[in-house]
mmCIF file of C-alpha atoms in Angstrom:
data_model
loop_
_atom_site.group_PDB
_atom_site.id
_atom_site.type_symbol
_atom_site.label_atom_id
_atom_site.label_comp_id
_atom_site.label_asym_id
_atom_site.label_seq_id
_atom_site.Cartn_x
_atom_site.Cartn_y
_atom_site.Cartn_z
ATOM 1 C CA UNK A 292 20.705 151.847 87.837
ATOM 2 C CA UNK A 293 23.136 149.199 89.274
ATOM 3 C CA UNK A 294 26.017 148.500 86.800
ATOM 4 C CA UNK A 295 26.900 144.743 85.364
ATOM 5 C CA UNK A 296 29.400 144.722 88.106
ATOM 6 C CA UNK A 297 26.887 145.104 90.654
ATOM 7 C CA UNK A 298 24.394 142.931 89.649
ATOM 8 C CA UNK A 299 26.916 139.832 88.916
ATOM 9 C CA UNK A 300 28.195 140.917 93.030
ATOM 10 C CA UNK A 301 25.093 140.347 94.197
ATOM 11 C CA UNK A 302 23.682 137.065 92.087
ATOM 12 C CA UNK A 303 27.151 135.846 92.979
ATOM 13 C CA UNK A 304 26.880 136.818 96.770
ATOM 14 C CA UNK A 305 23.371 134.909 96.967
ATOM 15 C CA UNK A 306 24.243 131.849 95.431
ATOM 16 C CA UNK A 307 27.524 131.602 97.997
ATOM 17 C CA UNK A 308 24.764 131.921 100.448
ATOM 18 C CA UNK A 309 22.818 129.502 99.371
ATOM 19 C CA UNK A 310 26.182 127.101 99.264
ATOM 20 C CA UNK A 311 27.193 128.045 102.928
ATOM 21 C CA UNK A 312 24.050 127.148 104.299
ATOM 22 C CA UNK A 313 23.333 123.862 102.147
ATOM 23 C CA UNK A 314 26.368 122.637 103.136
ATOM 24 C CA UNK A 315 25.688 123.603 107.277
ATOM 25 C CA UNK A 316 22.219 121.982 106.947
ATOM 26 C CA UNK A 317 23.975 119.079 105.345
ATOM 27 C CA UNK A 318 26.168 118.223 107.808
ATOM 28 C CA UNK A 319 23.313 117.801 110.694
ATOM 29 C CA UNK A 320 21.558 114.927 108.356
ATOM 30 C CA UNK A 321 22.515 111.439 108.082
ATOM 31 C CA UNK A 322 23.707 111.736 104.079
ATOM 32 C CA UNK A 323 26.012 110.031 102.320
ATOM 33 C CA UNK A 324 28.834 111.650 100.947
ATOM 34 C CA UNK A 325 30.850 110.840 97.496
ATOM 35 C CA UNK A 326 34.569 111.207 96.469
ATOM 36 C CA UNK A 327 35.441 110.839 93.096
ATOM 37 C CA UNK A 328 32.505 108.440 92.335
ATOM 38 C CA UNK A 329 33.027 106.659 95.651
ATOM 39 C CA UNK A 330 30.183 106.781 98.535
ATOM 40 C CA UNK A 331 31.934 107.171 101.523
ATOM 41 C CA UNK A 332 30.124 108.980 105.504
ATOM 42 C CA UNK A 333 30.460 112.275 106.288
ATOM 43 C CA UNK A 334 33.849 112.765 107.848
ATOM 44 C CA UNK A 335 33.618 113.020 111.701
ATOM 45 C CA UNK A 336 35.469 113.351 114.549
ATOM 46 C CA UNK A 337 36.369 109.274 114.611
ATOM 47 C CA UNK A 338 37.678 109.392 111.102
ATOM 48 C CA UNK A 339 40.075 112.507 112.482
ATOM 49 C CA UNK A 340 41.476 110.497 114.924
ATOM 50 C CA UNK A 341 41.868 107.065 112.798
ATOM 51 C CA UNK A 342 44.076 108.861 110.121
ATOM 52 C CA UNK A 343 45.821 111.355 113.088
ATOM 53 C CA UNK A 344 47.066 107.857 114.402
ATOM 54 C CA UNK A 345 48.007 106.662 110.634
ATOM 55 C CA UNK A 346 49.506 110.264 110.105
ATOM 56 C CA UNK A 347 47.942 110.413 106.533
ATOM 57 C CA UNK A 348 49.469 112.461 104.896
ATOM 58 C CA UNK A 349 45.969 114.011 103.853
ATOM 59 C CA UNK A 350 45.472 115.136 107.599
ATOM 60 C CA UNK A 351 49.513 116.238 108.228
ATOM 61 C CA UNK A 352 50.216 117.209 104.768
ATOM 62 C CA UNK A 353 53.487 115.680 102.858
ATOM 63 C CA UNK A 354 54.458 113.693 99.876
ATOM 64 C CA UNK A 355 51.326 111.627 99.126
ATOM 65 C CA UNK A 356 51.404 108.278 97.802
ATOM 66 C CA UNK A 357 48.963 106.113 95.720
ATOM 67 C CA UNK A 358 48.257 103.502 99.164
ATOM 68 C CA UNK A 359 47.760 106.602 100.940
ATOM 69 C CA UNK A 360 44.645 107.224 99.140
ATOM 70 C CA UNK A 361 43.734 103.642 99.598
ATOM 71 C CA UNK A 362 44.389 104.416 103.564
ATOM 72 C CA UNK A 363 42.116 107.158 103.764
ATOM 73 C CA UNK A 364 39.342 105.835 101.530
ATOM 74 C CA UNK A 365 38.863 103.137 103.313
ATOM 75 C CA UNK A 366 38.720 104.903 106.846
ATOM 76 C CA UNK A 367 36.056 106.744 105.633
ATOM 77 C CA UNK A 368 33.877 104.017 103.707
ATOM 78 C CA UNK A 369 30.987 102.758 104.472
ATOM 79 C CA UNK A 370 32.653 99.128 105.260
ATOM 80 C CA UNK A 371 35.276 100.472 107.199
ATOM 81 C CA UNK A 372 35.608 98.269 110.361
ATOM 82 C CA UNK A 373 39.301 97.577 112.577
ATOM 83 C CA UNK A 374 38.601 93.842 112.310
ATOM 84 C CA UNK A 375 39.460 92.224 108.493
ATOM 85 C CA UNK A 376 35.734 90.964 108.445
ATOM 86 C CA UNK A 377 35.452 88.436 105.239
ATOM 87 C CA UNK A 378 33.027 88.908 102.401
ATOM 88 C CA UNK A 379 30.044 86.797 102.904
ATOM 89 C CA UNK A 380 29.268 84.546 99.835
ATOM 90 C CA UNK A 381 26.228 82.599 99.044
ATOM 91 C CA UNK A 382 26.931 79.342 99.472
ATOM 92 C CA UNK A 383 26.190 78.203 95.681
ATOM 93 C CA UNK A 384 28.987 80.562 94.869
ATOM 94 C CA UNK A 385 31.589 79.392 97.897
ATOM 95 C CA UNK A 386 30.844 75.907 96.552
ATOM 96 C CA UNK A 387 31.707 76.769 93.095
ATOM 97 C CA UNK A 388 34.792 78.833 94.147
ATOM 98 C CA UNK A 389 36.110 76.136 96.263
ATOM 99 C CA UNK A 390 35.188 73.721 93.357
ATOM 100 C CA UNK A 391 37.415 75.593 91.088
ATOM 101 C CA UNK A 392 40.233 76.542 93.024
ATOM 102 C CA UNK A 393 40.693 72.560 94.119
ATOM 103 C CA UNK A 394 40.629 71.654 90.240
ATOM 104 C CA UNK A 395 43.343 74.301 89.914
ATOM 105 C CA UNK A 396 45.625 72.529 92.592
ATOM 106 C CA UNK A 397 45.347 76.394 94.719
ATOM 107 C CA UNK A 398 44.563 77.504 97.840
ATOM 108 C CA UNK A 399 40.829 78.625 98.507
ATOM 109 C CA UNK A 400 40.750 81.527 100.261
ATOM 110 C CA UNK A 401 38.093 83.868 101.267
ATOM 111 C CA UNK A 402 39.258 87.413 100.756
ATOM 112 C CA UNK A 403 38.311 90.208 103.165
ATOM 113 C CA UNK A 404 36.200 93.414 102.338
ATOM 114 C CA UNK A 405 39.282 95.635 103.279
ATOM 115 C CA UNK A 406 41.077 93.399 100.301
ATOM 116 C CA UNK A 407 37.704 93.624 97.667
ATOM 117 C CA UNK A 408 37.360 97.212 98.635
ATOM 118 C CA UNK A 409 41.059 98.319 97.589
ATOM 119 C CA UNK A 410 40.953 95.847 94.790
ATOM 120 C CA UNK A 411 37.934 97.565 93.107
ATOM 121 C CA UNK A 412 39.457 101.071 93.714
ATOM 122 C CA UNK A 413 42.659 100.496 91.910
ATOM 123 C CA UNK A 414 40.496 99.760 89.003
ATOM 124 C CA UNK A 415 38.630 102.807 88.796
ATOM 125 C CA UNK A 416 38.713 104.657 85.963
ATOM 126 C CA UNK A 417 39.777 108.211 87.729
ATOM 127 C CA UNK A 418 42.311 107.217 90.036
ATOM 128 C CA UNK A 419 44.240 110.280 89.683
ATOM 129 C CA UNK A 420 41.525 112.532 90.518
ATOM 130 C CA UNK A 421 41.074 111.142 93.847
ATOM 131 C CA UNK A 422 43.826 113.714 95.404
ATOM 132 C CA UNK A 423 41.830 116.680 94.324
ATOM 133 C CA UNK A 424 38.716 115.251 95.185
ATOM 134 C CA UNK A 425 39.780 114.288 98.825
ATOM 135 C CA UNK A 426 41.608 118.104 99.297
ATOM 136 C CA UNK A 427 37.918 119.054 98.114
ATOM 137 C CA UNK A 428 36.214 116.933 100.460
ATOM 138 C CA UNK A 429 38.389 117.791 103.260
ATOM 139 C CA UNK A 430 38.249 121.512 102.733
ATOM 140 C CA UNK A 431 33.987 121.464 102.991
ATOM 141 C CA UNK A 432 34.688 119.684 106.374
ATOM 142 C CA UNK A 433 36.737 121.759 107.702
ATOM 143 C CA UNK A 434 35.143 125.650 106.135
ATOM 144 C CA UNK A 435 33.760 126.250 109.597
ATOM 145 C CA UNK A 436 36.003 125.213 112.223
ATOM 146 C CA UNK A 437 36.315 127.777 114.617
ATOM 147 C CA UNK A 438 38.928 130.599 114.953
ATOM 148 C CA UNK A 439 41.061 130.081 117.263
ATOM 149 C CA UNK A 440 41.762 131.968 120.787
ATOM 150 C CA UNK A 441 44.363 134.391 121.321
ATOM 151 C CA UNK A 442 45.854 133.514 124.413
ATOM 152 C CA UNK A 443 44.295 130.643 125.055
ATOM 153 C CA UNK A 444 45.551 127.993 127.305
ATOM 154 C CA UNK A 445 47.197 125.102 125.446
ATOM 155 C CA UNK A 446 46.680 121.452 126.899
ATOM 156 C CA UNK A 447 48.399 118.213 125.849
ATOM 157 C CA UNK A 448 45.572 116.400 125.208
ATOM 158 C CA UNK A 449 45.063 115.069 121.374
ATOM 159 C CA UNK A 450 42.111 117.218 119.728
ATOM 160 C CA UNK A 451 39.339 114.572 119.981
ATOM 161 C CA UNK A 452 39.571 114.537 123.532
ATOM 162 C CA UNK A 453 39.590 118.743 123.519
ATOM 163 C CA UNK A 454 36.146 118.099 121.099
ATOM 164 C CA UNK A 455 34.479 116.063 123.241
ATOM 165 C CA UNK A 456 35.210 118.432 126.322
ATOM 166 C CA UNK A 457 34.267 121.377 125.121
ATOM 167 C CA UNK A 458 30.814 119.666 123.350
ATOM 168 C CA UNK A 459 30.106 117.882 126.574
ATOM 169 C CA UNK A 460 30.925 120.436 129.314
ATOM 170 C CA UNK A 461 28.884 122.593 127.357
ATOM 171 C CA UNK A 462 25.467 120.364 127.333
ATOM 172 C CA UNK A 463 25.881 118.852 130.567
ATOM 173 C CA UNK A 464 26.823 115.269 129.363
ATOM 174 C CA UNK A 465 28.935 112.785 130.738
ATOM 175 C CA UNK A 466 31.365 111.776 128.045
ATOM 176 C CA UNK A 467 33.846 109.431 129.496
ATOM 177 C CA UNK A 468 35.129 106.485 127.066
ATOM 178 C CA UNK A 469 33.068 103.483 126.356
ATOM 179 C CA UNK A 470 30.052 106.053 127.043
ATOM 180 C CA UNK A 471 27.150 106.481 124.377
ATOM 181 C CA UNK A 472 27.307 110.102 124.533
ATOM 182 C CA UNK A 473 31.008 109.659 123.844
ATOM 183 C CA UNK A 474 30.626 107.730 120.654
ATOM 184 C CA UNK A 475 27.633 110.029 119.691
ATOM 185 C CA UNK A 476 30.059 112.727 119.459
ATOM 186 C CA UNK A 477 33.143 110.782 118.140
ATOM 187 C CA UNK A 478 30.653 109.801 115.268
ATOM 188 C CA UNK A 479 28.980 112.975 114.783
ATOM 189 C CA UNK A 480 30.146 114.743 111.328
ATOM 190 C CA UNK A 481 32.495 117.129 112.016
ATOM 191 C CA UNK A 482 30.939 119.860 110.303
ATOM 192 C CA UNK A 483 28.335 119.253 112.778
ATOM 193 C CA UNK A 484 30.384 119.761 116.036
ATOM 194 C CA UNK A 485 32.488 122.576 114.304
ATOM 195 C CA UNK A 486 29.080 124.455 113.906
ATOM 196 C CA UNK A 487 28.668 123.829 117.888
ATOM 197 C CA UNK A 488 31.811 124.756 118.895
ATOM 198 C CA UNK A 489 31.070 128.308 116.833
ATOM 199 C CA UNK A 490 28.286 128.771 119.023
ATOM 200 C CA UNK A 491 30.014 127.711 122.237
ATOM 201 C CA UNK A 492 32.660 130.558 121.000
ATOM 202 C CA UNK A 493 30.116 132.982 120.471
ATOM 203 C CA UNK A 494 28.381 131.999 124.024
ATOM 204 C CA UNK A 495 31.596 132.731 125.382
ATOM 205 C CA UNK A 496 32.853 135.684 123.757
ATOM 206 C CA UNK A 497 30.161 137.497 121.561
ATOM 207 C CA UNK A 498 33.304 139.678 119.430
ATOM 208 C CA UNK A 499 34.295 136.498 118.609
ATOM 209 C CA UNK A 500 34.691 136.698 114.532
ATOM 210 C CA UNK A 501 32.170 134.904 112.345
ATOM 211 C CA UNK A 502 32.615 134.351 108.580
ATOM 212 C CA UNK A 503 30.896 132.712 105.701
ATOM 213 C CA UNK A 504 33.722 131.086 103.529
ATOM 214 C CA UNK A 505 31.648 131.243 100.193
ATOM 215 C CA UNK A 506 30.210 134.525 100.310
ATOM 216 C CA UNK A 507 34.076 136.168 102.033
ATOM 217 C CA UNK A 508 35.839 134.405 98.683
ATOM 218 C CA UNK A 509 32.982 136.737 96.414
ATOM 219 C CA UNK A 510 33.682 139.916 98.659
ATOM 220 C CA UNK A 511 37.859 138.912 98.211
ATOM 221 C CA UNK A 512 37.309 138.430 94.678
ATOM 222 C CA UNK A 513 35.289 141.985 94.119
#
């Protein structure tokens, strides 16, 4: 007769396996994700190199501040775009606003979504559980990025570029800049291509280790 021990190491091993492979299967469909009450895309490859170039302090580690939180939300949002694109209002509304802001004696001005977006965030009522909740976000992400090679050749080349080789050589694509397959694959969750490069590994080098995050932190634990 198995003892309580047992029994709560095995209902505690299949539910970890249930959360490992949920969260593989979620990366390869188009779902939205959510940080701290905020809807923001799965993180991908594209996002990587955005906040790699603003050396968040998220990706590098560091002191992190309140606008860096701001920084990285954004990147990640839905309504993220490199151009400060302004809000669209109907025009009853723009007429009213530019009504009111002439009675005033002010300046009308149309503010951008970058500017609404980080407006409404320093209002939330949770602010301070954002750093947790990106850490948390960041950590399912990155659960299955491969282990890496003893020995192996190092290149300077930044890591989206060392993604997009590996993921293209592989499937015999051309994935040269400005190229659809290479913007497939810099927008492709990362969980996604991290998943891929595990099997590319494996292809490669079949004693290459495998693990299961959820169910090796119930084996640590026991």
């Amino acid at each position: 007769m198995k003892t309580t021990r047992a029994r709560l190491f095995q209902w505690q091993t299949a539910r970890a396996k249930e959360v490992d492979e949920s969260l593989r299967e979620r990366a390869l469909l188009d779902l939205p994700e959510n940080i701290n009450g905020v809807v923001v895309k799965q993180f991908t490859l594209r996002h990587l190199h955005i906040l790699f170039k603003l050396q968040s302090p998220f990706i590098y580690g560091g002191v992190r501040k309140i606008e860096d939180i701001g920084v990285f939300l954004w990147v990640v949002s839905p309504h993220y775009n490199q151009e400060d694109r302004f809000v669209v209002l109907p025009r009853r509304k723009l007429f009213w606003r530019r009504l009111k802001a002439r009675l005033r004696g002010e300046p009308f001005i149309i503010p951008t979504v970058r500017q609404v977006f980080l407006a409404e965030l320093v209002l939330h009522p949770r602010f301070e559980h954002f750093y947790r909740a990106i850490d948390r976000y960041l950590n399912r992400v990155f659960r299955d990025s491969p282990p890496t090679i003893k020995n192996a050749k190092s290149i300077a080349a930044c890591y989206a570029a060392g993604v997009i080789h590996q993921i293209a050589k592989t499937y015999g694509m051309q994935a040269h800049p400005g190229s659809m397959i290479f913007d497939q694959i810099m927008d492709t969750p990362l969980a996604a291509l991290f998943q891929l490069l595990k099997w590319i590994q494996a292809d490669q080098d079949p004693k290459t280790p495998q693990f299961n995050p959820m169910q090796d932190q119930v084996t640590a634990r026991f």
